[in-house]
mmCIF file of C-alpha atoms and ligand atoms in Angstrom:
data_model
loop_
_atom_site.group_PDB
_atom_site.id
_atom_site.type_symbol
_atom_site.label_atom_id
_atom_site.label_comp_id
_atom_site.label_asym_id
_atom_site.label_seq_id
_atom_site.Cartn_x
_atom_site.Cartn_y
_atom_site.Cartn_z
ATOM 1 C CA UNK T 19 -21.197 -115.628 25.982
ATOM 2 C CA UNK T 20 -18.752 -118.282 26.945
ATOM 3 C CA UNK T 21 -16.083 -116.771 24.759
ATOM 4 C CA UNK T 22 -16.686 -113.366 26.394
ATOM 5 C CA UNK T 23 -16.340 -114.827 29.879
ATOM 6 C CA UNK T 24 -13.068 -116.463 28.840
ATOM 7 C CA UNK T 25 -11.744 -113.268 27.282
ATOM 8 C CA UNK T 26 -12.507 -111.262 30.394
ATOM 9 C CA UNK T 27 -10.797 -113.890 32.501
ATOM 10 C CA UNK T 28 -7.669 -113.599 30.328
ATOM 11 C CA UNK T 29 -7.654 -109.800 30.564
ATOM 12 C CA UNK T 30 -8.019 -109.944 34.332
ATOM 13 C CA UNK T 31 -4.994 -112.195 34.427
ATOM 14 C CA UNK T 32 -3.070 -109.768 32.269
ATOM 15 C CA UNK T 33 -4.061 -106.833 34.442
ATOM 16 C CA UNK T 34 -3.109 -108.563 37.676
ATOM 17 C CA UNK T 35 0.380 -109.220 36.409
ATOM 18 C CA UNK T 36 0.741 -105.839 34.664
ATOM 19 C CA UNK T 37 4.197 -104.495 35.412
ATOM 20 C CA UNK T 38 5.354 -103.090 32.085
ATOM 21 C CA UNK T 39 4.996 -99.361 32.815
ATOM 22 C CA UNK T 40 3.571 -96.651 35.024
ATOM 23 C CA UNK T 41 -0.040 -95.746 35.830
ATOM 24 C CA UNK T 42 -0.358 -93.580 32.724
ATOM 25 C CA UNK T 43 0.742 -96.377 30.389
ATOM 26 C CA UNK T 44 -1.849 -98.595 32.055
ATOM 27 C CA UNK T 45 -4.571 -95.994 31.697
ATOM 28 C CA UNK T 46 -3.928 -95.562 27.991
ATOM 29 C CA UNK T 47 -3.820 -99.314 27.348
ATOM 30 C CA UNK T 48 -6.924 -100.322 29.366
ATOM 31 C CA UNK T 49 -9.024 -97.296 30.264
ATOM 32 C CA UNK T 50 -8.378 -94.836 27.417
ATOM 33 C CA UNK T 51 -10.889 -94.125 24.635
ATOM 34 C CA UNK T 52 -9.224 -96.799 22.530
ATOM 35 C CA UNK T 53 -8.422 -98.969 25.541
ATOM 36 C CA UNK T 54 -9.360 -102.643 26.052
ATOM 37 C CA UNK T 55 -12.226 -101.947 28.473
ATOM 38 C CA UNK T 56 -13.996 -99.759 25.908
ATOM 39 C CA UNK T 57 -13.379 -102.308 23.161
ATOM 40 C CA UNK T 58 -14.754 -105.189 25.152
ATOM 41 C CA UNK T 59 -17.795 -103.156 26.175
ATOM 42 C CA UNK T 60 -18.504 -102.993 22.447
ATOM 43 C CA UNK T 61 -18.969 -106.774 22.514
ATOM 44 C CA UNK T 62 -22.339 -106.245 24.266
ATOM 45 C CA UNK T 63 -24.039 -105.836 20.926
ATOM 46 C CA UNK T 64 -23.101 -109.409 19.954
ATOM 47 C CA UNK T 65 -24.514 -110.933 23.168
ATOM 48 C CA UNK T 66 -27.841 -112.755 22.901
ATOM 49 C CA UNK T 67 -30.716 -110.831 24.531
ATOM 50 C CA UNK T 68 -31.269 -113.412 27.309
ATOM 51 C CA UNK T 69 -27.603 -113.102 28.360
ATOM 52 C CA UNK T 70 -27.383 -109.331 28.180
ATOM 53 C CA UNK T 71 -28.047 -108.777 31.907
ATOM 54 C CA UNK T 72 -25.360 -111.223 33.051
ATOM 55 C CA UNK T 73 -22.890 -109.921 30.443
ATOM 56 C CA UNK T 74 -23.543 -106.327 31.547
ATOM 57 C CA UNK T 75 -22.745 -107.248 35.156
ATOM 58 C CA UNK T 76 -19.622 -109.073 34.108
ATOM 59 C CA UNK T 77 -18.371 -106.179 32.011
ATOM 60 C CA UNK T 78 -19.102 -103.633 34.723
ATOM 61 C CA UNK T 79 -17.250 -105.700 37.243
ATOM 62 C CA UNK T 80 -14.318 -105.953 34.826
ATOM 63 C CA UNK T 81 -14.290 -102.195 34.374
ATOM 64 C CA UNK T 82 -14.181 -101.649 38.158
ATOM 65 C CA UNK T 83 -11.419 -104.218 38.373
ATOM 66 C CA UNK T 84 -9.316 -102.332 35.821
ATOM 67 C CA UNK T 85 -10.013 -98.988 37.528
ATOM 68 C CA UNK T 86 -8.967 -100.367 40.909
ATOM 69 C CA UNK T 87 -5.670 -101.526 39.432
ATOM 70 C CA UNK T 88 -5.140 -98.051 37.907
ATOM 71 C CA UNK T 89 -5.699 -96.396 41.282
ATOM 72 C CA UNK T 90 -3.299 -98.790 42.922
ATOM 73 C CA UNK T 91 -0.660 -97.988 40.310
ATOM 74 C CA UNK T 92 -1.167 -94.236 40.808
ATOM 75 C CA UNK T 93 -0.794 -94.619 44.540
ATOM 76 C CA UNK T 94 2.457 -96.509 44.226
ATOM 77 C CA UNK T 95 3.900 -93.850 41.871
ATOM 78 C CA UNK T 96 3.181 -91.123 44.470
ATOM 79 C CA UNK T 97 4.694 -93.277 47.173
ATOM 80 C CA UNK T 98 7.805 -93.736 45.084
ATOM 81 C CA UNK T 99 8.119 -90.003 44.586
ATOM 82 C CA UNK T 100 7.729 -89.381 48.296
ATOM 83 C CA UNK T 101 10.265 -92.058 48.912
ATOM 84 C CA UNK T 102 12.711 -90.201 46.664
ATOM 85 C CA UNK T 103 12.046 -86.925 48.509
ATOM 86 C CA UNK T 104 12.623 -88.597 51.832
ATOM 87 C CA UNK T 105 15.862 -89.988 50.495
ATOM 88 C CA UNK T 106 17.339 -86.467 50.169
ATOM 89 C CA UNK T 107 20.417 -86.153 52.337
ATOM 90 C CA UNK T 108 20.289 -82.693 53.800
ATOM 91 C CA UNK T 109 23.736 -83.050 55.318
ATOM 92 C CA UNK T 110 25.392 -83.099 51.876
ATOM 93 C CA UNK T 111 27.295 -79.891 50.971
ATOM 94 C CA UNK T 112 25.260 -77.469 48.808
ATOM 95 C CA UNK T 113 25.822 -76.731 45.132
ATOM 96 C CA UNK T 114 28.776 -74.466 44.498
ATOM 97 C CA UNK T 115 27.578 -71.118 43.154
ATOM 98 C CA UNK T 116 30.474 -69.321 41.462
ATOM 99 C CA UNK T 117 31.275 -66.079 43.291
ATOM 100 C CA UNK T 118 32.361 -63.042 41.305
ATOM 101 C CA UNK T 119 35.424 -61.038 42.222
ATOM 102 C CA UNK T 120 36.303 -57.366 42.034
ATOM 103 C CA UNK T 121 37.885 -56.050 38.862
ATOM 104 C CA UNK T 122 41.617 -55.368 39.390
ATOM 105 C CA UNK T 123 41.090 -51.728 38.348
ATOM 106 C CA UNK T 124 38.460 -51.334 41.086
ATOM 107 C CA UNK T 125 40.701 -52.997 43.642
ATOM 108 C CA UNK T 126 43.581 -50.635 42.888
ATOM 109 C CA UNK T 127 41.330 -47.560 42.635
ATOM 110 C CA UNK T 128 39.871 -48.325 46.062
ATOM 111 C CA UNK T 129 43.342 -48.749 47.485
ATOM 112 C CA UNK T 130 44.532 -45.411 46.004
ATOM 113 C CA UNK T 131 41.409 -43.654 47.268
ATOM 114 C CA UNK T 132 41.773 -45.066 50.769
ATOM 115 C CA UNK T 133 45.437 -43.983 51.007
ATOM 116 C CA UNK T 134 44.558 -40.383 50.132
ATOM 117 C CA UNK T 135 41.482 -40.409 52.339
ATOM 118 C CA UNK T 136 43.791 -41.112 55.270
ATOM 119 C CA UNK T 137 45.578 -37.853 54.417
ATOM 120 C CA UNK T 138 42.278 -35.980 54.526
ATOM 121 C CA UNK T 139 41.450 -35.939 50.808
ATOM 122 C CA UNK T 140 37.747 -36.218 49.908
ATOM 123 C CA UNK T 141 36.454 -37.928 46.763
ATOM 124 C CA UNK T 142 34.987 -35.647 44.072
ATOM 125 C CA UNK T 143 33.318 -36.823 40.874
ATOM 126 C CA UNK T 144 32.157 -35.143 37.699
ATOM 127 C CA UNK T 145 30.581 -35.866 34.287
ATOM 128 C CA UNK T 146 32.306 -37.998 31.654
ATOM 129 C CA UNK T 147 30.807 -35.818 28.905
ATOM 130 C CA UNK T 148 32.461 -32.457 29.467
ATOM 131 C CA UNK T 149 32.514 -29.072 27.811
ATOM 132 C CA UNK T 150 35.610 -27.519 26.302
ATOM 133 C CA UNK T 151 35.999 -25.028 29.155
ATOM 134 C CA UNK T 152 36.250 -27.580 31.976
ATOM 135 C CA UNK T 153 38.380 -30.071 30.082
ATOM 136 C CA UNK T 154 40.749 -27.647 28.326
ATOM 137 C CA UNK T 155 40.344 -23.855 28.397
ATOM 138 C CA UNK T 156 40.121 -23.393 32.172
ATOM 139 C CA UNK T 157 43.244 -25.515 32.509
ATOM 140 C CA UNK T 158 45.294 -23.093 30.450
ATOM 141 C CA UNK T 159 44.804 -25.111 27.273
ATOM 142 C CA UNK T 160 43.087 -22.600 24.989
ATOM 143 C CA UNK T 161 41.872 -23.595 21.528
ATOM 144 C CA UNK T 162 44.775 -24.230 19.135
ATOM 145 C CA UNK T 163 47.203 -24.784 22.035
ATOM 146 C CA UNK T 164 49.686 -27.436 20.821
ATOM 147 C CA UNK T 165 49.401 -29.399 24.092
ATOM 148 C CA UNK T 166 45.826 -30.297 23.103
ATOM 149 C CA UNK T 167 47.336 -32.648 20.524
ATOM 150 C CA UNK T 168 48.480 -34.993 23.288
ATOM 151 C CA UNK T 169 44.889 -35.398 24.420
ATOM 152 C CA UNK T 170 42.814 -35.838 21.276
ATOM 153 C CA UNK T 171 39.392 -37.203 22.159
ATOM 154 C CA UNK T 172 35.867 -37.957 20.908
ATOM 155 C CA UNK T 173 33.510 -35.066 20.234
ATOM 156 C CA UNK T 174 29.726 -35.156 20.556
ATOM 157 C CA UNK T 175 28.142 -34.390 17.177
ATOM 158 C CA UNK T 176 25.084 -32.567 18.605
ATOM 159 C CA UNK T 177 27.307 -29.902 20.120
ATOM 160 C CA UNK T 178 30.901 -29.127 19.047
ATOM 161 C CA UNK T 179 31.571 -27.810 22.553
ATOM 162 C CA UNK T 180 30.992 -31.233 24.140
ATOM 163 C CA UNK T 181 33.558 -33.987 24.346
ATOM 164 C CA UNK T 182 34.444 -37.092 26.316
ATOM 165 C CA UNK T 183 36.768 -35.865 29.064
ATOM 166 C CA UNK T 184 40.448 -36.645 28.507
ATOM 167 C CA UNK T 185 41.375 -36.424 32.188
ATOM 168 C CA UNK T 186 39.650 -35.973 35.506
ATOM 169 C CA UNK T 187 41.355 -32.569 35.878
ATOM 170 C CA UNK T 188 37.972 -31.275 34.694
ATOM 171 C CA UNK T 189 36.567 -32.318 38.086
ATOM 172 C CA UNK T 190 39.256 -30.191 39.756
ATOM 173 C CA UNK T 191 38.010 -27.204 37.743
ATOM 174 C CA UNK T 192 34.418 -27.863 38.794
ATOM 175 C CA UNK T 193 35.490 -28.077 42.413
ATOM 176 C CA UNK T 194 37.546 -24.855 42.245
ATOM 177 C CA UNK T 195 34.605 -23.015 40.663
ATOM 178 C CA UNK T 196 32.528 -23.713 43.757
ATOM 179 C CA UNK T 197 34.851 -21.282 45.560
ATOM 180 C CA UNK T 198 34.913 -23.185 48.851
ATOM 181 C CA UNK T 199 38.478 -23.151 50.152
ATOM 182 C CA UNK T 200 40.643 -24.893 51.185
ATOM 183 C CA UNK T 201 40.204 -27.741 48.688
ATOM 184 C CA UNK T 202 41.633 -31.195 49.264
ATOM 185 C CA UNK T 203 40.160 -33.686 46.807
ATOM 186 C CA UNK T 204 40.930 -36.722 44.723
ATOM 187 C CA UNK T 205 39.038 -37.395 41.511
ATOM 188 C CA UNK T 206 38.827 -41.007 40.398
ATOM 189 C CA UNK T 207 37.069 -41.764 37.121
ATOM 190 C CA UNK T 208 37.023 -42.963 33.548
ATOM 191 C CA UNK T 209 38.608 -40.854 30.821
ATOM 192 C CA UNK T 210 38.848 -41.091 27.028
ATOM 193 C CA UNK T 211 41.471 -40.484 24.347
ATOM 194 C CA UNK T 212 41.430 -40.951 20.605
ATOM 195 C CA UNK T 213 44.199 -43.564 20.605
ATOM 196 C CA UNK T 214 44.812 -46.679 18.574
ATOM 197 C CA UNK T 215 44.257 -49.639 20.899
ATOM 198 C CA UNK T 216 47.442 -51.568 21.738
ATOM 199 C CA UNK T 217 49.100 -53.295 24.687
ATOM 200 C CA UNK T 218 50.042 -49.872 26.063
ATOM 201 C CA UNK T 219 47.201 -47.555 25.002
ATOM 202 C CA UNK T 220 43.408 -47.649 24.916
ATOM 203 C CA UNK T 221 40.637 -45.283 23.905
ATOM 204 C CA UNK T 222 39.391 -45.301 27.498
ATOM 205 C CA UNK T 223 41.165 -45.748 30.802
ATOM 206 C CA UNK T 224 40.927 -44.617 34.421
ATOM 207 C CA UNK T 225 42.626 -41.911 36.415
ATOM 208 C CA UNK T 226 42.910 -40.600 39.911
ATOM 209 C CA UNK T 227 43.793 -36.936 40.057
ATOM 210 C CA UNK T 228 44.413 -34.956 43.209
ATOM 211 C CA UNK T 229 44.205 -31.280 44.140
ATOM 212 C CA UNK T 230 45.151 -29.412 47.276
ATOM 213 C CA UNK T 231 44.613 -25.666 47.450
ATOM 214 C CA UNK T 232 45.063 -23.587 50.569
ATOM 215 C CA UNK T 233 47.285 -20.771 51.808
ATOM 216 C CA UNK T 234 51.041 -21.463 51.694
ATOM 217 C CA UNK T 235 50.876 -24.878 50.025
ATOM 218 C CA UNK T 236 54.364 -25.641 48.692
ATOM 219 C CA UNK T 237 56.165 -28.096 46.448
ATOM 220 C CA UNK T 238 57.481 -29.736 49.631
ATOM 221 C CA UNK T 239 53.864 -30.614 50.562
ATOM 222 C CA UNK T 240 53.394 -32.138 47.137
ATOM 223 C CA UNK T 241 56.499 -34.282 47.466
ATOM 224 C CA UNK T 242 55.680 -35.461 50.962
ATOM 225 C CA UNK T 243 52.125 -36.399 49.979
ATOM 226 C CA UNK T 244 53.317 -38.417 47.007
ATOM 227 C CA UNK T 245 56.118 -40.102 48.993
ATOM 228 C CA UNK T 246 53.522 -41.253 51.474
ATOM 229 C CA UNK T 247 51.302 -42.534 48.675
ATOM 230 C CA UNK T 248 54.092 -44.537 47.020
ATOM 231 C CA UNK T 249 55.209 -46.146 50.252
ATOM 232 C CA UNK T 250 51.668 -47.172 51.132
ATOM 233 C CA UNK T 251 50.998 -48.441 47.638
ATOM 234 C CA UNK T 252 54.238 -50.211 46.769
ATOM 235 C CA UNK T 253 56.095 -50.663 50.057
ATOM 236 C CA UNK T 254 58.827 -48.888 51.978
ATOM 237 C CA UNK T 255 61.715 -50.044 49.786
ATOM 238 C CA UNK T 256 60.556 -48.315 46.638
ATOM 239 C CA UNK T 257 62.629 -45.282 45.619
ATOM 240 C CA UNK T 258 61.109 -42.136 44.130
ATOM 241 C CA UNK T 259 62.455 -39.451 41.811
ATOM 242 C CA UNK T 260 60.975 -36.291 40.290
ATOM 243 C CA UNK T 261 61.864 -35.139 36.784
ATOM 244 C CA UNK T 262 61.041 -31.664 35.474
ATOM 245 C CA UNK T 263 58.210 -31.784 32.950
ATOM 246 C CA UNK T 264 55.601 -29.606 31.316
ATOM 247 C CA UNK T 265 51.847 -29.374 31.782
ATOM 248 C CA UNK T 266 50.010 -26.187 30.835
ATOM 249 C CA UNK T 267 48.023 -26.243 34.101
ATOM 250 C CA UNK T 268 50.965 -26.509 36.516
ATOM 251 C CA UNK T 269 54.130 -24.476 37.036
ATOM 252 C CA UNK T 270 56.592 -25.892 37.883
ATOM 253 C CA UNK T 271 55.587 -29.329 36.603
ATOM 254 C CA UNK T 272 57.159 -32.695 37.241
ATOM 255 C CA UNK T 273 56.818 -36.346 36.460
ATOM 256 C CA UNK T 274 57.343 -38.837 39.224
ATOM 257 C CA UNK T 275 59.134 -42.144 38.711
ATOM 258 C CA UNK T 276 59.468 -45.073 41.064
ATOM 259 C CA UNK T 277 62.259 -47.628 41.055
ATOM 260 C CA UNK T 278 61.316 -50.585 38.876
ATOM 261 C CA UNK T 279 59.407 -53.207 40.863
ATOM 262 C CA UNK T 280 60.406 -56.000 38.515
ATOM 263 C CA UNK T 281 64.201 -55.657 38.557
ATOM 264 C CA UNK T 282 64.558 -53.554 41.701
ATOM 265 C CA UNK T 283 66.342 -50.815 39.734
ATOM 266 C CA UNK T 284 68.940 -52.942 37.954
ATOM 267 C CA UNK T 285 67.333 -52.525 34.525
ATOM 268 C CA UNK T 286 64.916 -54.779 32.597
ATOM 269 C CA UNK T 287 62.465 -54.726 29.688
ATOM 270 C CA UNK T 288 59.664 -53.207 31.761
ATOM 271 C CA UNK T 289 61.744 -50.155 32.763
ATOM 272 C CA UNK T 290 63.460 -50.069 29.379
ATOM 273 C CA UNK T 291 66.761 -50.731 31.193
ATOM 274 C CA UNK T 292 66.629 -47.435 33.103
ATOM 275 C CA UNK T 293 65.686 -48.869 36.516
ATOM 276 C CA UNK T 294 62.789 -46.350 36.758
ATOM 277 C CA UNK T 295 59.135 -46.293 35.688
ATOM 278 C CA UNK T 296 56.998 -43.189 35.402
ATOM 279 C CA UNK T 297 53.781 -43.292 37.419
ATOM 280 C CA UNK T 298 52.321 -39.794 37.499
ATOM 281 C CA UNK T 299 52.391 -36.155 36.490
ATOM 282 C CA UNK T 300 52.208 -33.342 39.016
ATOM 283 C CA UNK T 301 53.035 -29.734 39.778
ATOM 284 C CA UNK T 302 52.001 -26.493 41.436
ATOM 285 C CA UNK T 303 48.681 -25.261 40.077
ATOM 286 C CA UNK T 304 49.329 -22.479 37.530
ATOM 287 C CA UNK T 305 48.134 -19.056 38.807
ATOM 288 C CA UNK T 306 46.195 -18.585 35.543
ATOM 289 C CA UNK T 307 44.201 -21.739 36.304
ATOM 290 C CA UNK T 308 43.345 -20.450 39.781
ATOM 291 C CA UNK T 309 42.218 -17.126 38.305
ATOM 292 C CA UNK T 310 40.180 -18.894 35.555
ATOM 293 C CA UNK T 311 38.281 -20.594 38.350
ATOM 294 C CA UNK T 312 37.802 -17.449 40.406
ATOM 295 C CA UNK T 313 40.470 -18.112 43.062
ATOM 296 C CA UNK T 314 42.790 -15.324 44.227
ATOM 297 C CA UNK T 315 46.240 -16.524 43.131
ATOM 298 C CA UNK T 316 47.978 -14.010 45.397
ATOM 299 C CA UNK T 317 46.412 -15.567 48.451
ATOM 300 C CA UNK T 318 46.189 -19.231 47.543
ATOM 301 C CA UNK T 319 48.592 -21.779 46.131
ATOM 302 C CA UNK T 320 48.091 -25.450 45.464
ATOM 303 C CA UNK T 321 49.448 -28.626 44.033
ATOM 304 C CA UNK T 322 47.879 -31.169 41.692
ATOM 305 C CA UNK T 323 48.774 -34.588 40.406
ATOM 306 C CA UNK T 324 47.290 -37.200 38.121
ATOM 307 C CA UNK T 325 47.922 -40.898 37.561
ATOM 308 C CA UNK T 326 46.541 -43.676 35.402
ATOM 309 C CA UNK T 327 44.998 -46.509 37.418
ATOM 310 C CA UNK T 328 45.760 -49.036 34.661
ATOM 311 C CA UNK T 329 49.431 -48.164 34.852
ATOM 312 C CA UNK T 330 49.589 -48.573 38.616
ATOM 313 C CA UNK T 331 47.677 -51.862 38.361
ATOM 314 C CA UNK T 332 50.025 -53.176 35.661
ATOM 315 C CA UNK T 333 53.019 -52.384 37.840
ATOM 316 C CA UNK T 334 51.435 -53.797 40.963
ATOM 317 C CA UNK T 335 50.412 -57.105 39.364
ATOM 318 C CA UNK T 336 53.008 -57.225 36.579
ATOM 319 C CA UNK T 337 50.429 -57.238 33.801
ATOM 320 C CA UNK T 338 51.898 -56.630 30.371
ATOM 321 C CA UNK T 339 48.859 -55.918 28.195
ATOM 322 C CA UNK T 340 46.350 -53.136 28.882
ATOM 323 C CA UNK T 341 43.681 -54.805 26.735
ATOM 324 C CA UNK T 342 43.225 -57.569 29.321
ATOM 325 C CA UNK T 343 41.391 -55.082 31.553
ATOM 326 C CA UNK T 344 38.498 -54.642 29.138
ATOM 327 C CA UNK T 345 38.274 -58.057 27.470
ATOM 328 C CA UNK T 346 36.309 -59.433 30.414
ATOM 329 C CA UNK T 347 37.909 -62.846 30.354
ATOM 330 C CA UNK T 348 36.897 -64.382 33.680
ATOM 331 C CA UNK T 349 40.049 -66.535 33.752
ATOM 332 C CA UNK T 350 42.046 -63.306 33.960
ATOM 333 C CA UNK T 351 39.681 -61.351 36.213
ATOM 334 C CA UNK T 352 39.270 -63.987 38.915
ATOM 335 C CA UNK T 353 42.979 -64.006 39.735
ATOM 336 C CA UNK T 354 42.756 -60.846 41.795
ATOM 337 C CA UNK T 355 41.730 -60.556 45.393
ATOM 338 C CA UNK T 356 40.809 -57.451 47.291
ATOM 339 C CA UNK T 357 43.842 -57.776 49.552
ATOM 340 C CA UNK T 358 46.565 -55.730 47.864
HETATM 341 N N1 DAH N 17 45.951 -34.438 33.469
HETATM 342 C C1 DAH N 17 47.242 -35.006 33.134
HETATM 343 C C2 DAH N 17 47.047 -36.099 32.084
HETATM 344 O O1 DAH N 17 45.995 -36.643 32.016
HETATM 345 C C3 DAH N 17 47.925 -35.565 34.331
HETATM 346 C C4 DAH N 17 48.247 -34.517 35.317
HETATM 347 C C5 DAH N 17 49.462 -33.932 35.343
HETATM 348 C C6 DAH N 17 47.291 -34.093 36.197
HETATM 349 C C7 DAH N 17 49.775 -32.949 36.245
HETATM 350 C C8 DAH N 17 47.580 -33.083 37.100
HETATM 351 C C9 DAH N 17 48.841 -32.525 37.101
HETATM 352 O O2 DAH N 17 46.681 -32.676 37.964
HETATM 353 O O3 DAH N 17 49.119 -31.568 38.001
HETATM 354 O O4 DAH N 17 47.963 -36.409 31.393
#
């Protein structure tokens, strides 16, 4: 009995000075199933019968003592946590969440669209999976026409008549078919070509095409519209020239060049030392195209044009490799701001 009293005294001492861990460590060491309190309770069986009552009281008291210490430890842990919470400095600046930025192609597309909207053009959109008629035949590109070679694309295996559109001219066809005149639209969108991917070509890219059909629309209207566009897009100092060209859906057809933005027209690698860079194709809508779409070509005339957004973006920002647009490297993409 004496030894038990001494042992309990020692444990009490130990517990009072316990500072080697948190409440949970204490619980496991003293109050757990294999803890000291349980173990010492087991000593009861060795106590002589006449001392059992006193020993029981002593042990119970010891158990309460240990439990009180555990509660005190728990309390101080909570207090510490609250202390930490109260220590939060709400005046500190918040965490920096990285903000995304618009893709350069979207920035330039929006700019192109807004320039033409100011001239009264409305945005028209159409499907990326097209049929042969809207992408080719209606545009004076019948099957086996050699000009189809310039626009090879991807065909849909379920139906040989379906393909991924090669230009957004197909949207012009859809708009003309509606028969509501006059028409003044621009068609921004993604297009596809079966091209080997390189710095200058990709199997998909983006275009904005335009179409204006009304009575007495002339080539002069076409030129004036495109002059306005170029000046708004690239600034007043940029020079413009038209070169005769060929597209099956326009007659006459032209390609439009602007003076090179890099060398100012003196000649450099970008303009292949000519001082000019081509930015779009255009022309007066071919009467056969109007008739294919149910428009009276004796009454109505119109002009159309089409440009690649990637090309305009590369000129605007002096980007040399088309692949950068689709690699999704954030280090590249975050360099562009909406203010162009
Ligand atoms: N669709 C032509 C292409 O993708 C570009 C083009 C040229 C569109 C002349 C036109 C146009 O509307 O009149 O190469």
